[in-house]
Amino acid sequence: MKPVLEVKGLTGGYSPRRPVLHDLNFEVGAGEMVGLIGLNGAGKSTAIKHILGLMQAHEGEIRIGGHTLAEEPEHYRHSLAYVPETPLLFDELTVEEHLRLTGMAYDVEEAAFNQRSEGLLEEFYMLPKRKAFASHLSKGMRQKVMIMNALLARPSLYVIDEPFLGLDPLGIRSLLDKLVEVTKEGSSVFMSSHILSTVESYCSRFIVLHQGVIVAQGTLADVCGAAGMSRDGGAGSLEEAFYRLVADGGTHGSFR
C-alpha cells in the first residue's frame, strides 16, 4: 500500500542560497499518526508550508496519495486538511457558515454535512455558539472552528500545527479523541507539537527535526536508540531522547 504522504529529498526554504530544510525523507502511512518535533526555528513550519504547497521545493518532491501538486492540484488539495497554529477565520461569517463553506469546498454531500456538522458542534461544545460571528469568539473557540472544519472535510491526510494552543482541557480531549477516531477509519495525521508527552502517548512514530535536518525518526525505540539511550525495561521517554538529540546539536547521529 502506498504511503498517504511521501517526502523525498526535500530541500527548501525562502531563499535558494540559504535553504532551511536539507534533504528530508519520510513517509506517513494510512491510519498513522506521526509527530513532528523540534525546537523553535528547526524548520517545522517551513516543512509544513512545503507540504501544503505554499512554498516550492528547491529539490525533491512531495506526494499525497501518490500525486504531486503539479500533477493533480485538485486531487492533492482535496486530500488534505490543515489546522494552523493561529486560527484564520472570516470575521463576518458565523460558526455554521464556516462549516458550510468548508463543506462546499470539499464537495461534502448534504446529508453527510448535516450529520457531521451537528456531531462536531456537540463534541466541541460549540452548539451555543453556532450562530456567533467569528469576530465574537475567543481564540480557543476560533481554534475549535478551524479543527471542526478540518474534521468535517474527512480528507486522507490531516496536517496539524500546534493544535493545542488556546484550547481548554475539554477541547484538547475532544480533538485527541477525534484524531484517534479518524486514524482508525484510515486517515493519516501529521502533527507538529511541543507537548511531547501528548505526542508520545498518541503518535506511533516520530520525526525529530533539528536545524533543518532529520536527526532521528521512527518508533519511540528508534528515536531513543538514535539518542544513545537504552529501552530495556521500558526506560526512556520521548522528552529525554529529544533533549539528548538537540541539546548538543544532534551529535548522536540520525536514524533514517
mmCIF file with all atom_site columns, N, CA and C in Angstrom, residues 33 164 172 176 191 193-203 206 238:
data_model
loop_
_atom_site.group_PDB
_atom_site.id
_atom_site.type_symbol
_atom_site.label_atom_id
_atom_site.label_alt_id
_atom_site.label_comp_id
_atom_site.label_asym_id
_atom_site.label_entity_id
_atom_site.label_seq_id
_atom_site.pdbx_PDB_ins_code
_atom_site.Cartn_x
_atom_site.Cartn_y
_atom_site.Cartn_z
_atom_site.occupancy
_atom_site.B_iso_or_equiv
_atom_site.pdbx_formal_charge
_atom_site.auth_seq_id
_atom_site.auth_comp_id
_atom_site.auth_asym_id
_atom_site.auth_atom_id
_atom_site.pdbx_PDB_model_num
ATOM 1  N N  . MET A 1 33  ? -0.548 8.157  12.923 1.00 0.00 ? 33  MET A N  1
ATOM 2  C CA . MET A 1 33  ? -0.403 9.488  13.492 1.00 0.00 ? 33  MET A CA 1
ATOM 3  C C  . MET A 1 33  ? 1.086  9.689  13.764 1.00 0.00 ? 33  MET A C  1
ATOM 4  N N  . PHE A 1 164 ? -2.966 22.499 20.104 1.00 0.00 ? 164 PHE A N  1
ATOM 5  C CA . PHE A 1 164 ? -3.494 22.605 21.464 1.00 0.00 ? 164 PHE A CA 1
ATOM 6  C C  . PHE A 1 164 ? -3.421 24.014 22.038 1.00 0.00 ? 164 PHE A C  1
ATOM 7  N N  . ILE A 1 172 ? -9.102 19.971 24.119 1.00 0.00 ? 172 ILE A N  1
ATOM 8  C CA . ILE A 1 172 ? -7.948 19.103 23.843 1.00 0.00 ? 172 ILE A CA 1
ATOM 9  C C  . ILE A 1 172 ? -8.376 17.649 23.809 1.00 0.00 ? 172 ILE A C  1
ATOM 10 N N  . LEU A 1 176 ? -8.176 15.103 20.560 1.00 0.00 ? 176 LEU A N  1
ATOM 11 C CA . LEU A 1 176 ? -7.415 13.855 20.588 1.00 0.00 ? 176 LEU A CA 1
ATOM 12 C C  . LEU A 1 176 ? -8.313 12.651 20.317 1.00 0.00 ? 176 LEU A C  1
ATOM 13 N N  . MET A 1 191 ? 1.337  15.705 12.700 1.00 0.00 ? 191 MET A N  1
ATOM 14 C CA . MET A 1 191 ? 1.102  16.713 13.734 1.00 0.00 ? 191 MET A CA 1
ATOM 15 C C  . MET A 1 191 ? 2.403  17.244 14.302 1.00 0.00 ? 191 MET A C  1
ATOM 16 N N  . SER A 1 193 ? 3.932  19.474 17.391 1.00 0.00 ? 193 SER A N  1
ATOM 17 C CA . SER A 1 193 ? 3.558  19.957 18.722 1.00 0.00 ? 193 SER A CA 1
ATOM 18 C C  . SER A 1 193 ? 4.775  19.979 19.632 1.00 0.00 ? 193 SER A C  1
ATOM 19 N N  . HIS A 1 194 ? 4.766  20.928 20.574 1.00 0.00 ? 194 HIS A N  1
ATOM 20 C CA . HIS A 1 194 ? 5.807  20.993 21.591 1.00 0.00 ? 194 HIS A CA 1
ATOM 21 C C  . HIS A 1 194 ? 5.431  20.213 22.853 1.00 0.00 ? 194 HIS A C  1
ATOM 22 N N  . ILE A 1 195 ? 4.192  19.725 22.923 1.00 0.00 ? 195 ILE A N  1
ATOM 23 C CA . ILE A 1 195 ? 3.758  18.968 24.106 1.00 0.00 ? 195 ILE A CA 1
ATOM 24 C C  . ILE A 1 195 ? 4.164  17.513 23.903 1.00 0.00 ? 195 ILE A C  1
ATOM 25 N N  . LEU A 1 196 ? 5.388  17.192 24.289 1.00 0.00 ? 196 LEU A N  1
ATOM 26 C CA . LEU A 1 196 ? 5.980  15.908 23.939 1.00 0.00 ? 196 LEU A CA 1
ATOM 27 C C  . LEU A 1 196 ? 5.274  14.740 24.616 1.00 0.00 ? 196 LEU A C  1
ATOM 28 N N  . SER A 1 197 ? 4.748  14.945 25.814 1.00 0.00 ? 197 SER A N  1
ATOM 29 C CA . SER A 1 197 ? 4.053  13.850 26.498 1.00 0.00 ? 197 SER A CA 1
ATOM 30 C C  . SER A 1 197 ? 2.816  13.419 25.719 1.00 0.00 ? 197 SER A C  1
ATOM 31 N N  . THR A 1 198 ? 2.094  14.386 25.155 1.00 0.00 ? 198 THR A N  1
ATOM 32 C CA . THR A 1 198 ? 0.910  14.065 24.359 1.00 0.00 ? 198 THR A CA 1
ATOM 33 C C  . THR A 1 198 ? 1.309  13.408 23.046 1.00 0.00 ? 198 THR A C  1
ATOM 34 N N  . VAL A 1 199 ? 2.341  13.937 22.399 1.00 0.00 ? 199 VAL A N  1
ATOM 35 C CA . VAL A 1 199 ? 2.829  13.353 21.153 1.00 0.00 ? 199 VAL A CA 1
ATOM 36 C C  . VAL A 1 199 ? 3.247  11.903 21.391 1.00 0.00 ? 199 VAL A C  1
ATOM 37 N N  . GLU A 1 200 ? 3.962  11.663 22.486 1.00 0.00 ? 200 GLU A N  1
ATOM 38 C CA . GLU A 1 200 ? 4.411  10.298 22.796 1.00 0.00 ? 200 GLU A CA 1
ATOM 39 C C  . GLU A 1 200 ? 3.237  9.360  23.017 1.00 0.00 ? 200 GLU A C  1
ATOM 40 N N  . SER A 1 201 ? 2.187  9.855  23.669 1.00 0.00 ? 201 SER A N  1
ATOM 41 C CA . SER A 1 201 ? 1.045  8.996  24.009 1.00 0.00 ? 201 SER A CA 1
ATOM 42 C C  . SER A 1 201 ? 0.191  8.638  22.796 1.00 0.00 ? 201 SER A C  1
ATOM 43 N N  . TYR A 1 202 ? 0.105  9.541  21.826 1.00 0.00 ? 202 TYR A N  1
ATOM 44 C CA . TYR A 1 202 ? -0.846 9.344  20.740 1.00 0.00 ? 202 TYR A CA 1
ATOM 45 C C  . TYR A 1 202 ? -0.219 8.997  19.392 1.00 0.00 ? 202 TYR A C  1
ATOM 46 N N  . CYS A 1 203 ? 1.035  9.333  19.177 1.00 0.00 ? 203 CYS A N  1
ATOM 47 C CA . CYS A 1 203 ? 1.662  9.070  17.876 1.00 0.00 ? 203 CYS A CA 1
ATOM 48 C C  . CYS A 1 203 ? 2.369  7.718  17.883 1.00 0.00 ? 203 CYS A C  1
ATOM 49 N N  . PHE A 1 206 ? 7.701  9.101  15.135 1.00 0.00 ? 206 PHE A N  1
ATOM 50 C CA . PHE A 1 206 ? 8.124  10.466 15.414 1.00 0.00 ? 206 PHE A CA 1
ATOM 51 C C  . PHE A 1 206 ? 9.227  10.877 14.441 1.00 0.00 ? 206 PHE A C  1
ATOM 52 N N  . LEU A 1 238 ? 10.270 10.087 25.209 1.00 0.00 ? 238 LEU A N  1
ATOM 53 C CA . LEU A 1 238 ? 10.473 10.936 24.047 1.00 0.00 ? 238 LEU A CA 1
ATOM 54 C C  . LEU A 1 238 ? 11.121 12.255 24.455 1.00 0.00 ? 238 LEU A C  1
#
